[in-house]
Amino acid sequence: MVLELVSGRVGRRQLFLFSFFSFFGLFWSLFFFAFSLCYKEKKVFSLFILCYIFTCGIKMKQKNEKIRNIAIIAHVDHGKTTLVDALFKQSGLAFKDMDQDRIMDSGDIERERGITISAKNCAIHWKGVKINIIDTPGHADFGGEVERGLSMVDGVVLLVDAAEGPLPQTRFVLEKALNKNLPVIVVINKIDRADARPEEVLDEVYDLLLELSQNEDILEVPVFYANGREGRCGLSPDKIGDNLHPLLDAILSYIPAPEYDDSEPFQMLVSDLSYSDFLGRLAVGKVINGTANTNDTLICIKEGNKLEQLRVTRLQSYDGPTFKETNDVEPGDIIVLSGVSDVSIGDTICTKEEIKALPRIKVDEPTVSMLFCQNTSPLAGTEGKAVTGAKIWERLQKEALKNVSIKIEKNLDDTFTVKGRGEFQMAIIVEEMRRDGFELSVGRPHIIFKKDENGNKTEPIEYLYIDCPEEYSGTIMDKLGRRKAVMLDMQYTTGNRVKIQFEIPARGLIGYRDEFLTDTRGLGIMNTLVKGYEPYKGDFPDRTSGSLVCDRAGTAVAYGIWELEDRGRFFIVPGDPVYEGQVVGERNKELDLLINPTRTKKLTNLRAAGKDEAVSLTPVVKPSLEMAIQFIKDDELVEVTPKSIRMRKKILDSQQRKIFNNRGSIPDFLK
């Protein structure tokens, strides 16, 4: 104990508590021992034994002051990844791609969309201390990534836009951090914006902290004002320095060092997975106790307390955005361990001498399900290289291993059900698969209902936050009212804009985002936050328009489309291949309509001189993957290939569809 105090790994407060409880236990153990000797009472002697065990069982947690583990949390697009870039550059790290923006967003989709999809690990060094940083997603659909990242850290840096203030996902990620009792450093970012209001935003952050913690001590948090893009921060919005050094110093002084028990053997909680062509599967996680070395024989405790032996083939720790090899690891560090063939997020890796599982990572339950199946359209297999159901199932299994927030099920009809947090998360999974060369079909997202203790049907309810020009508010309230939305608050802001808050069933948002952008001419902003499950709100129409359905196979021509433009808007252009049952457009009336976009003009000998056969078509905006998923109805699918996004009926033949409709009975694969 004295040696630990000299080394600085045990503080005065810890020493006081240790001394107090040790003296307390020792005093009462001696008292009961003397009493038992004098009066020969067995019960008193047993009390002596208990006090003695209590005294001997006191363990002192130690701290590894050479390490800090933090997570950067924020709403979408509030500057997390940009701030990490600046921390890299100012910490003295030098590596390739240093001049590249958004270093942590390594995926193509992340770079294209400008958002973080999966939590990323990295490390910098500051004043002799290694700071492990986890860049977390800000979108609620990727809440599993946030929960996974928070399982490895001892504190968080909360970023809030100086103009927008705390938004729904700010609340979401902050609540996750406070539930784990993690200390918070607040950074009011983007103070260079023309509409920045840093003082007001700070008050809003304080209100949010009080609301979520119910403890006034939470307000005693360090606050910085920053311009993350320029890499500058300070204690006042009017006086910010030339660098981020004050923030780095605050991380060292305010974020606690990771604690460990020196008497415990090696324990590691697997919080992430990676893969190497040379090393195979890689387990990423925080070392809770003890140390490990290369070639050690360890045990992996899987779900259900299943045990699997492994031999450490390589140990690596993070250095910048990549990792480097090391021979041993320290407690509290975030490491990469190779040598285990079958490992999942939430598993514990420990010694074979003392097998002890750590609490598994807990995530919120999925609220949305989606059907995945093999592409069976007439154009199947023409554009992709992975087209079979077995390949799709194998790919979904790999996704479930690294994504703790989704669950997959294999159905009896060779289709697959994927359950997750939201339709945006599903769209990202599908987009990644199509970029990997997959062909598949996906169905409409469905809300996962539950039963309460009385057996009554319940459904997920979400808070919906709308920010739009005032002139569009009437249309929005009318359409959301039809979807069982209840308005909670309405505030008028500058620039003739209005902020409206609703409560709405989660199923009411499926298919609405595209409609919202159309109604607001792209000027509206909507954010959501899950409230919880409440009693079922009743039925309501999901889509008031029908589909334009092709009645034959062929190639779309300009004349055929031009003749039908008054029936609705098209998703195809001349030259596109079409087939029977393909959804080629949206009808401007409620019911579906069979059309022939392949029809050509009949030629005659009475053509007027100089008459041009060309027609003028309305410009077509082909639907993106997300738009298509939101658009389709329950009896439709989205056909996804590496090159194309098409929509189709589940039953392609029009006569068969009519038979099922007349019978009023729908087969299981259509439900």
XYZ file of C-alpha atoms in Angstrom:
671
model
C 0.000 0.000 0.000
C 2.845 2.385 0.909
C 4.594 1.605 -2.350
C 1.402 2.358 -4.299
C 1.049 5.706 -2.518
C 4.645 6.620 -3.289
C 4.168 5.753 -6.939
C 1.152 8.057 -7.115
C -1.313 5.350 -8.101
C -3.360 5.695 -4.889
C -4.766 9.066 -3.810
C -5.133 10.471 -0.291
C -8.889 9.944 -0.274
C -8.432 6.275 -1.184
C -5.784 5.889 1.536
C -8.125 7.458 4.115
C -11.000 5.148 3.205
C -8.731 2.132 3.223
C -7.311 3.052 6.652
C -10.758 3.820 8.103
C -12.413 0.581 7.053
C -9.346 -1.476 7.953
C -9.267 0.039 11.473
C -13.040 -0.405 11.792
C -12.910 -4.079 10.877
C -9.835 -4.766 12.968
C -11.327 -3.069 16.063
C -14.559 -5.045 16.019
C -12.837 -8.303 15.192
C -10.609 -7.907 18.281
C -13.613 -6.900 20.412
C -15.679 -9.925 19.476
C -12.669 -12.221 19.822
C -12.026 -11.045 23.392
C -15.727 -11.262 24.247
C -15.931 -14.817 22.943
C -12.928 -15.875 25.023
C -14.337 -14.385 28.232
C -17.890 -15.692 27.889
C -17.306 -18.652 25.547
C -20.145 -17.594 23.240
C -20.069 -19.349 19.835
C -22.333 -16.724 18.221
C -19.956 -13.959 19.264
C -17.026 -15.945 17.941
C -18.778 -16.209 14.565
C -19.118 -12.407 14.550
C -15.359 -12.225 15.072
C -14.859 -14.445 12.041
C -17.109 -12.217 9.901
C -15.338 -9.021 10.938
C -11.972 -10.611 10.305
C -13.065 -11.694 6.831
C -14.378 -8.161 6.177
C -11.024 -6.671 7.185
C -9.017 -9.052 5.036
C -11.405 -8.706 2.119
C -10.954 -4.966 1.710
C -9.391 -4.385 -1.659
C -7.900 -1.182 -2.913
C -8.680 -0.191 -6.472
C -5.661 1.269 -8.197
C -5.483 3.697 -11.061
C -3.350 3.636 -14.184
C -2.470 7.319 -14.454
C -0.695 6.730 -17.751
C -4.019 6.207 -19.591
C -7.271 8.106 -20.184
C -10.259 6.668 -22.047
C -12.845 9.095 -23.453
C -15.706 9.104 -25.959
C -16.723 12.044 -28.144
C -20.546 12.252 -28.175
C -22.876 14.662 -29.974
C -25.833 15.062 -32.288
C -25.314 14.355 -35.981
C -23.044 16.894 -37.719
C -22.039 18.809 -34.590
C -18.343 18.312 -35.326
C -17.146 15.181 -33.500
C -14.952 13.764 -36.241
C -13.575 17.191 -37.186
C -12.548 17.789 -33.571
C -10.761 14.429 -33.462
C -8.853 15.428 -36.616
C -7.626 18.575 -34.843
C -6.620 16.603 -31.738
C -4.581 14.285 -33.929
C -2.682 17.111 -35.532
C -2.002 18.982 -32.289
C -0.897 15.968 -30.289
C 2.183 15.527 -32.451
C 1.080 12.397 -34.305
C 2.428 11.928 -37.787
C 1.008 9.338 -40.178
C -0.120 9.023 -43.769
C -3.345 10.800 -44.753
C -2.588 13.440 -42.115
C -3.793 16.178 -44.462
C -7.039 14.339 -45.118
C -10.224 15.606 -43.490
C -12.427 13.296 -41.417
C -9.638 10.796 -40.781
C -11.831 8.652 -38.533
C -14.606 8.275 -41.124
C -12.854 5.581 -43.099
C -15.880 4.078 -44.845
C -17.039 5.273 -48.249
C -20.631 5.703 -47.069
C -19.483 7.732 -44.055
C -17.494 10.070 -46.261
C -20.259 10.462 -48.827
C -22.947 11.194 -46.254
C -20.732 13.129 -43.850
C -21.856 11.086 -40.846
C -20.288 8.543 -38.518
C -21.958 5.140 -38.743
C -19.779 2.948 -36.522
C -17.770 3.884 -33.443
C -14.034 4.249 -34.177
C -11.091 3.815 -31.812
C -7.906 5.835 -31.883
C -5.228 7.086 -29.503
C -3.081 10.174 -29.001
C -0.381 11.063 -26.486
C -0.357 14.220 -24.403
C 2.187 15.082 -21.704
C 3.208 11.481 -21.287
C -0.366 10.173 -21.031
C -2.023 7.974 -23.632
C -5.558 9.169 -24.448
C -7.769 6.548 -26.102
C -10.548 8.304 -28.028
C -13.755 6.752 -29.332
C -15.607 8.699 -32.022
C -19.263 7.663 -31.669
C -22.185 8.042 -34.123
C -24.735 10.746 -33.458
C -27.774 9.132 -35.114
C -30.207 7.260 -32.824
C -30.412 4.332 -35.272
C -26.804 3.557 -34.372
C -27.374 3.684 -30.624
C -25.821 0.247 -30.281
C -22.516 1.732 -31.456
C -22.788 4.428 -28.769
C -23.493 1.863 -26.044
C -20.625 -0.295 -27.251
C -18.232 2.663 -27.222
C -19.279 3.876 -23.766
C -18.482 0.443 -22.317
C -14.763 1.167 -22.844
C -14.405 4.720 -21.504
C -14.181 6.563 -18.187
C -15.554 9.914 -19.363
C -17.069 11.768 -22.319
C -16.629 15.010 -24.228
C -20.051 16.381 -25.186
C -20.092 18.554 -28.317
C -22.984 20.934 -28.929
C -23.421 23.211 -31.948
C -23.268 26.869 -30.877
C -26.235 27.736 -33.108
C -28.441 24.640 -33.034
C -27.992 23.827 -29.366
C -28.919 20.451 -27.856
C -30.966 18.392 -30.295
C -32.764 15.049 -29.873
C -29.680 12.900 -30.378
C -27.765 15.113 -27.943
C -30.252 14.017 -25.320
C -29.981 10.398 -26.469
C -26.183 10.083 -26.220
C -25.901 12.204 -23.063
C -28.497 10.094 -21.262
C -26.502 6.963 -22.139
C -23.351 8.527 -20.663
C -25.030 9.757 -17.466
C -26.647 6.359 -16.901
C -23.107 4.975 -16.682
C -22.077 7.788 -14.277
C -19.426 9.044 -16.684
C -17.997 12.540 -16.052
C -18.750 15.059 -18.795
C -16.693 17.827 -20.423
C -18.881 20.245 -22.408
C -17.617 21.812 -25.641
C -19.750 24.468 -27.361
C -18.515 23.998 -30.930
C -18.771 26.024 -34.147
C -18.756 29.405 -32.395
C -17.590 30.946 -35.688
C -21.090 30.513 -37.155
C -22.854 33.754 -37.954
C -25.940 32.621 -36.026
C -23.986 31.322 -33.024
C -25.554 31.926 -29.602
C -23.086 30.283 -27.199
C -24.438 31.677 -23.915
C -28.006 30.581 -24.665
C -26.820 27.167 -25.818
C -24.866 26.685 -22.597
C -28.002 27.418 -20.577
C -29.857 24.829 -22.658
C -27.082 22.306 -21.966
C -27.346 23.008 -18.235
C -31.123 22.505 -18.393
C -30.607 19.202 -20.172
C -28.002 18.051 -17.644
C -30.323 18.861 -14.755
C -33.258 17.146 -16.423
C -31.332 13.932 -17.060
C -29.347 13.711 -13.816
C -31.583 15.408 -11.191
C -28.375 16.412 -9.413
C -27.175 20.014 -9.277
C -23.554 18.884 -8.841
C -23.637 17.865 -12.491
C -23.481 21.575 -13.434
C -19.904 21.767 -12.119
C -18.542 20.522 -15.416
C -15.685 22.035 -17.424
C -17.005 24.126 -20.324
C -15.033 25.099 -23.415
C -15.911 27.110 -26.501
C -14.314 25.877 -29.687
C -13.884 26.141 -33.407
C -13.166 22.498 -34.157
C -12.361 23.025 -37.831
C -9.591 25.497 -36.965
C -8.510 23.527 -33.888
C -9.035 26.329 -31.332
C -10.771 26.498 -27.965
C -11.013 28.653 -24.840
C -12.958 29.263 -21.648
C -14.884 32.191 -23.153
C -16.629 32.576 -26.510
C -14.939 35.943 -26.942
C -11.467 34.704 -26.128
C -10.471 31.403 -27.646
C -6.863 30.404 -27.981
C -4.850 29.245 -30.942
C -5.028 25.541 -30.098
C -6.855 22.784 -28.218
C -4.289 22.443 -25.443
C -6.694 23.591 -22.672
C -9.114 20.822 -23.671
C -6.350 18.217 -23.645
C -5.224 19.410 -20.205
C -8.814 19.195 -18.933
C -9.065 15.596 -20.142
C -6.010 14.697 -18.068
C -7.190 16.521 -14.933
C -10.964 15.912 -15.020
C -11.415 12.493 -16.630
C -10.412 9.806 -14.098
C -7.739 7.283 -14.903
C -9.019 3.718 -15.413
C -9.285 1.717 -12.207
C -8.177 -1.880 -11.777
C -7.665 -4.461 -9.053
C -4.026 -5.482 -8.814
C -4.967 -8.780 -7.179
C -7.199 -9.897 -10.056
C -5.909 -11.788 -13.107
C -6.387 -10.693 -16.735
C -9.927 -9.698 -17.713
C -11.035 -8.058 -20.953
C -14.533 -7.131 -22.167
C -14.914 -7.509 -25.936
C -16.605 -4.334 -27.208
C -15.756 -4.427 -30.906
C -14.664 -6.851 -33.604
C -12.352 -6.496 -36.553
C -10.844 -8.799 -39.140
C -7.414 -9.247 -40.667
C -6.577 -11.339 -43.728
C -3.406 -12.480 -41.934
C -4.592 -12.801 -38.308
C -8.253 -13.690 -38.736
C -10.835 -12.402 -36.269
C -9.698 -9.635 -33.900
C -11.222 -8.873 -30.495
C -11.172 -5.202 -29.424
C -11.862 -4.155 -25.869
C -10.722 -2.609 -22.618
C -8.449 -4.479 -20.225
C -10.340 -4.389 -16.909
C -7.760 -6.126 -14.708
C -4.373 -7.749 -15.012
C -2.008 -8.073 -17.936
C -1.541 -10.435 -20.837
C 1.381 -11.414 -23.038
C 1.808 -12.911 -26.470
C 1.429 -16.719 -26.498
C -0.670 -16.726 -23.286
C -3.429 -19.332 -23.103
C -6.740 -17.671 -22.189
C -10.454 -18.474 -21.997
C -13.277 -16.755 -23.894
C -16.569 -16.765 -21.934
C -19.386 -16.612 -24.468
C -23.081 -15.976 -24.014
C -24.656 -18.672 -21.870
C -21.309 -19.176 -20.051
C -19.933 -21.294 -22.885
C -16.134 -21.535 -22.726
C -13.636 -21.560 -25.569
C -9.873 -21.771 -25.140
C -7.641 -19.454 -27.146
C -3.957 -18.722 -27.517
C -2.878 -15.115 -27.946
C -1.068 -14.901 -31.274
C -0.639 -11.128 -31.277
C -1.382 -8.145 -29.015
C -1.853 -4.656 -30.415
C -2.754 -1.269 -28.985
C -3.974 1.897 -30.674
C -1.556 4.533 -31.933
C -3.367 7.254 -33.834
C -6.140 5.816 -36.048
C -4.275 2.523 -36.436
C -2.711 0.079 -33.994
C 0.798 -1.211 -33.347
C 2.105 -4.476 -32.000
C 3.065 -4.836 -28.328
C 4.362 -7.744 -26.230
C 2.236 -7.043 -23.172
C -0.664 -4.786 -22.200
C -1.543 -2.663 -19.195
C -4.819 -2.634 -17.265
C -7.121 0.129 -18.453
C -5.799 0.169 -22.014
C -7.915 -0.549 -25.096
C -6.273 -3.356 -27.037
C -6.666 -5.586 -30.080
C -6.243 -9.301 -29.375
C -5.906 -11.998 -32.016
C -6.018 -15.743 -31.584
C -9.714 -16.460 -31.056
C -11.681 -18.039 -33.872
C -15.163 -17.446 -32.498
C -15.816 -14.338 -30.420
C -18.780 -11.983 -30.092
C -19.281 -8.497 -28.689
C -19.995 -8.761 -24.977
C -17.780 -11.820 -24.399
C -15.201 -11.879 -21.581
C -11.613 -12.995 -22.174
C -9.831 -14.101 -18.985
C -7.285 -16.567 -17.587
C -8.039 -20.276 -17.400
C -6.989 -20.313 -13.729
C -9.771 -17.911 -12.676
C -12.760 -17.910 -15.002
C -14.920 -14.904 -14.153
C -17.352 -13.255 -16.605
C -17.855 -9.499 -16.774
C -21.353 -7.986 -17.204
C -22.317 -8.156 -20.868
C -22.990 -5.003 -22.882
C -26.685 -4.135 -22.688
C -28.363 -2.359 -25.596
C -31.876 -1.155 -26.262
C -34.190 -3.645 -27.909
C -34.889 -3.350 -31.667
C -38.044 -1.508 -32.692
C -38.091 -2.149 -36.463
C -37.930 -5.328 -38.555
C -37.325 -5.777 -42.273
C -37.543 -8.735 -44.644
C -34.392 -9.719 -46.587
C -34.582 -12.298 -49.372
C -33.038 -13.475 -52.619
C -33.701 -11.402 -55.719
C -36.184 -13.333 -57.900
C -37.050 -10.707 -60.499
C -36.649 -11.424 -64.246
C -33.478 -9.295 -64.173
C -31.908 -11.210 -61.257
C -28.262 -12.206 -61.526
C -27.350 -9.759 -64.271
C -25.495 -7.195 -62.164
C -24.337 -8.830 -58.907
C -21.837 -11.522 -57.990
C -23.430 -12.672 -54.701
C -27.017 -13.622 -55.490
C -27.909 -16.752 -53.502
C -29.836 -16.900 -50.247
C -26.923 -18.693 -48.586
C -24.578 -15.796 -49.405
C -27.080 -13.259 -48.062
C -27.503 -15.230 -44.813
C -23.731 -15.529 -44.381
C -23.337 -11.781 -44.836
C -26.112 -11.004 -42.327
C -24.475 -13.292 -39.764
C -21.227 -11.348 -40.086
C -23.141 -8.084 -39.659
C -24.812 -9.361 -36.479
C -21.420 -10.299 -34.995
C -20.088 -6.736 -35.143
C -23.380 -4.864 -34.668
C -24.848 -5.459 -31.205
C -28.060 -3.539 -31.952
C -29.423 -5.887 -34.653
C -30.872 -9.372 -34.492
C -31.309 -11.755 -37.408
C -33.717 -14.663 -37.900
C -33.945 -17.281 -40.626
C -37.516 -17.944 -41.788
C -38.964 -21.213 -43.085
C -39.421 -19.856 -46.633
C -35.685 -19.065 -47.093
C -36.203 -15.411 -46.237
C -34.531 -13.533 -43.385
C -35.817 -11.072 -40.819
C -33.466 -8.359 -39.601
C -34.445 -6.408 -36.492
C -32.838 -3.082 -35.641
C -33.290 0.474 -34.387
C -34.730 2.181 -37.467
C -35.158 2.204 -41.216
C -32.038 4.340 -41.686
C -29.908 1.671 -40.015
C -31.494 -0.963 -42.280
C -30.804 1.156 -45.362
C -27.125 1.422 -44.422
C -26.832 -2.373 -44.068
C -28.423 -2.861 -47.501
C -26.223 -0.162 -49.052
C -23.078 -1.822 -47.705
C -24.210 -5.167 -49.102
C -24.913 -3.805 -52.585
C -21.462 -2.194 -52.635
C -20.001 -5.584 -51.791
C -21.586 -7.027 -54.946
C -24.807 -8.437 -53.475
C -28.148 -8.722 -55.218
C -31.149 -8.975 -52.897
C -34.695 -7.856 -52.249
C -35.927 -6.123 -49.098
C -39.426 -5.450 -47.827
C -41.117 -2.550 -46.129
C -39.951 -1.832 -42.553
C -42.405 -2.968 -39.896
C -42.716 -1.840 -36.315
C -42.144 -4.477 -33.633
C -45.178 -4.577 -31.338
C -45.174 -5.925 -27.794
C -47.676 -7.092 -25.202
C -47.906 -5.433 -21.784
C -48.438 -7.274 -18.506
C -52.189 -7.366 -19.204
C -51.752 -8.788 -22.695
C -52.628 -5.527 -24.437
C -50.886 -4.521 -27.662
C -48.250 -1.771 -27.341
C -46.099 0.052 -29.878
C -43.011 2.301 -29.824
C -43.695 6.033 -29.583
C -41.205 8.678 -30.721
C -40.705 12.363 -30.106
C -40.658 14.180 -33.438
C -38.931 17.565 -33.678
C -39.732 19.704 -36.720
C -37.898 22.885 -37.783
C -39.355 24.409 -40.962
C -40.525 27.661 -42.600
C -43.780 28.864 -41.056
C -45.675 28.668 -44.361
C -45.385 24.875 -44.439
C -46.429 24.237 -40.829
C -50.130 23.835 -41.676
C -49.486 21.088 -44.226
C -47.164 19.282 -41.814
C -49.625 19.356 -38.922
C -52.436 18.146 -41.178
C -50.484 15.148 -42.491
C -49.023 14.219 -39.113
C -52.475 14.435 -37.555
C -53.623 11.681 -39.910
C -50.707 9.574 -38.628
C -51.885 9.849 -34.999
C -49.340 12.528 -34.064
C -50.038 14.760 -31.057
C -48.501 18.242 -30.966
C -46.713 18.991 -27.679
C -45.093 22.353 -28.294
C -44.752 25.065 -30.937
C -42.291 27.950 -30.960
C -41.716 30.680 -33.527
C -38.072 31.512 -34.216
C -36.171 34.038 -36.284
C -36.341 34.025 -40.061
C -40.068 33.148 -40.187
C -39.355 29.628 -39.037
C -41.187 27.488 -36.509
C -40.171 24.618 -34.219
C -42.835 22.012 -33.479
C -42.618 19.008 -31.184
C -44.879 15.977 -31.614
C -45.482 12.580 -30.126
C -46.088 10.057 -32.876
C -46.219 6.262 -33.271
C -42.979 5.053 -34.840
C -44.936 3.421 -37.681
C -46.287 6.870 -38.560
C -42.765 7.961 -39.546
C -42.205 5.112 -42.006
C -42.409 6.636 -45.441
C -42.894 10.168 -44.152
C -39.360 11.587 -44.426
C -39.410 11.824 -48.229
C -42.906 13.316 -48.104
C -41.723 15.859 -45.524
C -38.852 17.034 -47.715
C -41.248 17.454 -50.639
C -43.759 19.422 -48.571
C -41.088 21.783 -47.208
C -39.202 22.152 -50.529
C -36.146 20.685 -48.845
C -36.024 23.494 -46.266
C -37.353 21.490 -43.312
C -35.384 19.583 -40.679
C -36.782 16.655 -38.699
C -35.259 14.683 -35.843
C -36.650 11.877 -33.750
C -36.064 10.362 -30.333
C -37.554 7.145 -28.989
C -39.871 7.743 -26.025
C -40.857 4.156 -25.246
C -43.707 1.697 -25.667
C -47.307 2.833 -25.142
C -50.757 1.327 -25.876
C -51.572 0.830 -29.558
C -52.899 4.063 -31.098
C -55.149 2.506 -33.731
C -54.973 2.075 -37.501
C -54.270 4.840 -39.998
C -53.412 4.962 -43.721
C -49.714 4.804 -44.434
C -49.708 5.922 -48.073
C -52.560 7.630 -49.844
C -51.196 7.165 -53.382
C -51.134 4.040 -55.508
C -48.392 2.546 -57.650
C -47.907 2.613 -61.411
C -47.233 -1.049 -62.212
C -45.793 -2.282 -65.509
C -47.950 -4.942 -67.202
C -45.298 -6.498 -69.484
C -41.606 -6.969 -70.087
C -39.642 -4.804 -72.488
C -37.796 -1.510 -72.707
C -39.316 1.807 -71.654
C -39.698 4.309 -74.492
C -40.215 8.068 -74.445
C -43.589 7.982 -76.190
C -45.026 5.398 -73.773
C -43.935 7.404 -70.730
C -45.074 10.713 -72.231
C -48.591 9.408 -72.825
C -48.890 8.361 -69.173
C -47.340 11.382 -67.447
C -50.743 12.681 -66.379
C -51.249 9.501 -64.310
C -48.475 10.299 -61.842
C -44.692 10.629 -61.501
C -42.288 8.103 -63.000
C -39.162 6.422 -61.578
C -37.844 5.234 -64.948
C -36.394 6.895 -68.063
C -36.451 5.838 -71.728
C -34.130 2.903 -72.336
C -34.611 1.301 -68.912
C -35.482 -2.414 -68.976
C -38.840 -3.168 -67.341
C -40.766 -6.321 -66.480
C -44.277 -7.347 -65.477
C -44.996 -6.422 -61.866
C -42.336 -3.733 -61.657
C -43.372 -0.521 -59.876
C -42.319 2.184 -62.332
C -43.962 5.215 -60.729
C -46.327 6.704 -58.165
C -49.937 7.182 -59.159
C -51.726 10.435 -58.259
C -54.730 8.427 -57.056
C -55.143 5.879 -54.292
C -55.338 2.545 -56.133
C -52.640 0.817 -58.223
C -52.767 1.143 -62.032
C -51.430 -1.246 -64.677
C -49.633 0.607 -67.480
C -47.509 -0.102 -70.557
C -44.427 2.182 -70.697
C -43.039 0.201 -73.665
C -45.754 1.374 -76.104
C -44.464 3.021 -79.261
C -46.300 5.353 -81.676
C -47.928 3.671 -84.644
C -46.482 4.960 -87.915
C -48.749 5.978 -90.845
C -48.271 7.284 -94.372
C -50.063 10.538 -93.491
C -47.214 12.055 -91.522
C -46.995 15.832 -91.856
C -43.868 17.210 -93.445
C -41.241 18.242 -90.926
C -43.148 16.788 -87.956
C -40.796 15.822 -85.146
C -41.448 12.543 -83.406
C -39.517 13.664 -80.285
C -41.465 14.287 -77.104
C -40.655 16.426 -74.106
C -40.631 14.514 -70.798
C -40.750 15.775 -67.251
C -37.332 15.315 -65.609
C -37.201 12.115 -63.535
C -35.516 11.828 -60.150
C -34.723 8.167 -59.660
C -35.384 7.065 -56.086
C -32.474 6.403 -53.788
C -32.363 3.284 -51.647
C -33.794 5.104 -48.629
C -36.557 6.715 -50.705
C -37.501 3.341 -52.202
C -37.643 1.629 -48.799
C -39.880 4.381 -47.467
C -42.109 4.355 -50.580
C -43.064 0.695 -50.982
C -46.215 -0.850 -49.534
C -46.589 -4.163 -47.711
C -47.113 -6.134 -50.934
C -44.021 -4.652 -52.605
C -40.258 -5.180 -52.494
C -37.170 -3.140 -53.297
C -34.866 -4.914 -55.738
C -31.276 -3.957 -54.885
C -28.271 -4.613 -57.132
C -24.794 -3.051 -57.320
C -26.000 -0.860 -60.202
C -29.765 -0.456 -59.831
C -32.576 0.254 -57.389
C -35.955 -1.016 -58.587
C -39.327 -1.559 -56.937
C -41.654 -4.450 -57.679
C -44.724 -6.316 -56.490
C -44.058 -9.423 -54.397
C -46.356 -11.293 -56.827
C -45.341 -10.244 -60.328
C -48.226 -11.772 -62.255
C -51.224 -9.420 -62.292
C -53.757 -12.260 -62.506
C -52.348 -13.969 -59.430
C -52.422 -10.699 -57.536
C -56.092 -10.271 -58.497
C -56.896 -13.794 -57.264
C -55.357 -13.176 -53.867
C -57.095 -9.828 -53.562
C -60.488 -11.364 -54.443
C -59.990 -14.205 -51.956
C -59.090 -11.776 -49.223
C -56.447 -14.205 -48.036
C -52.784 -13.307 -48.339
C -50.067 -15.976 -48.172
C -47.570 -15.843 -45.329
C -44.736 -14.460 -47.436
C -46.867 -11.423 -48.236
C -47.686 -10.541 -44.654
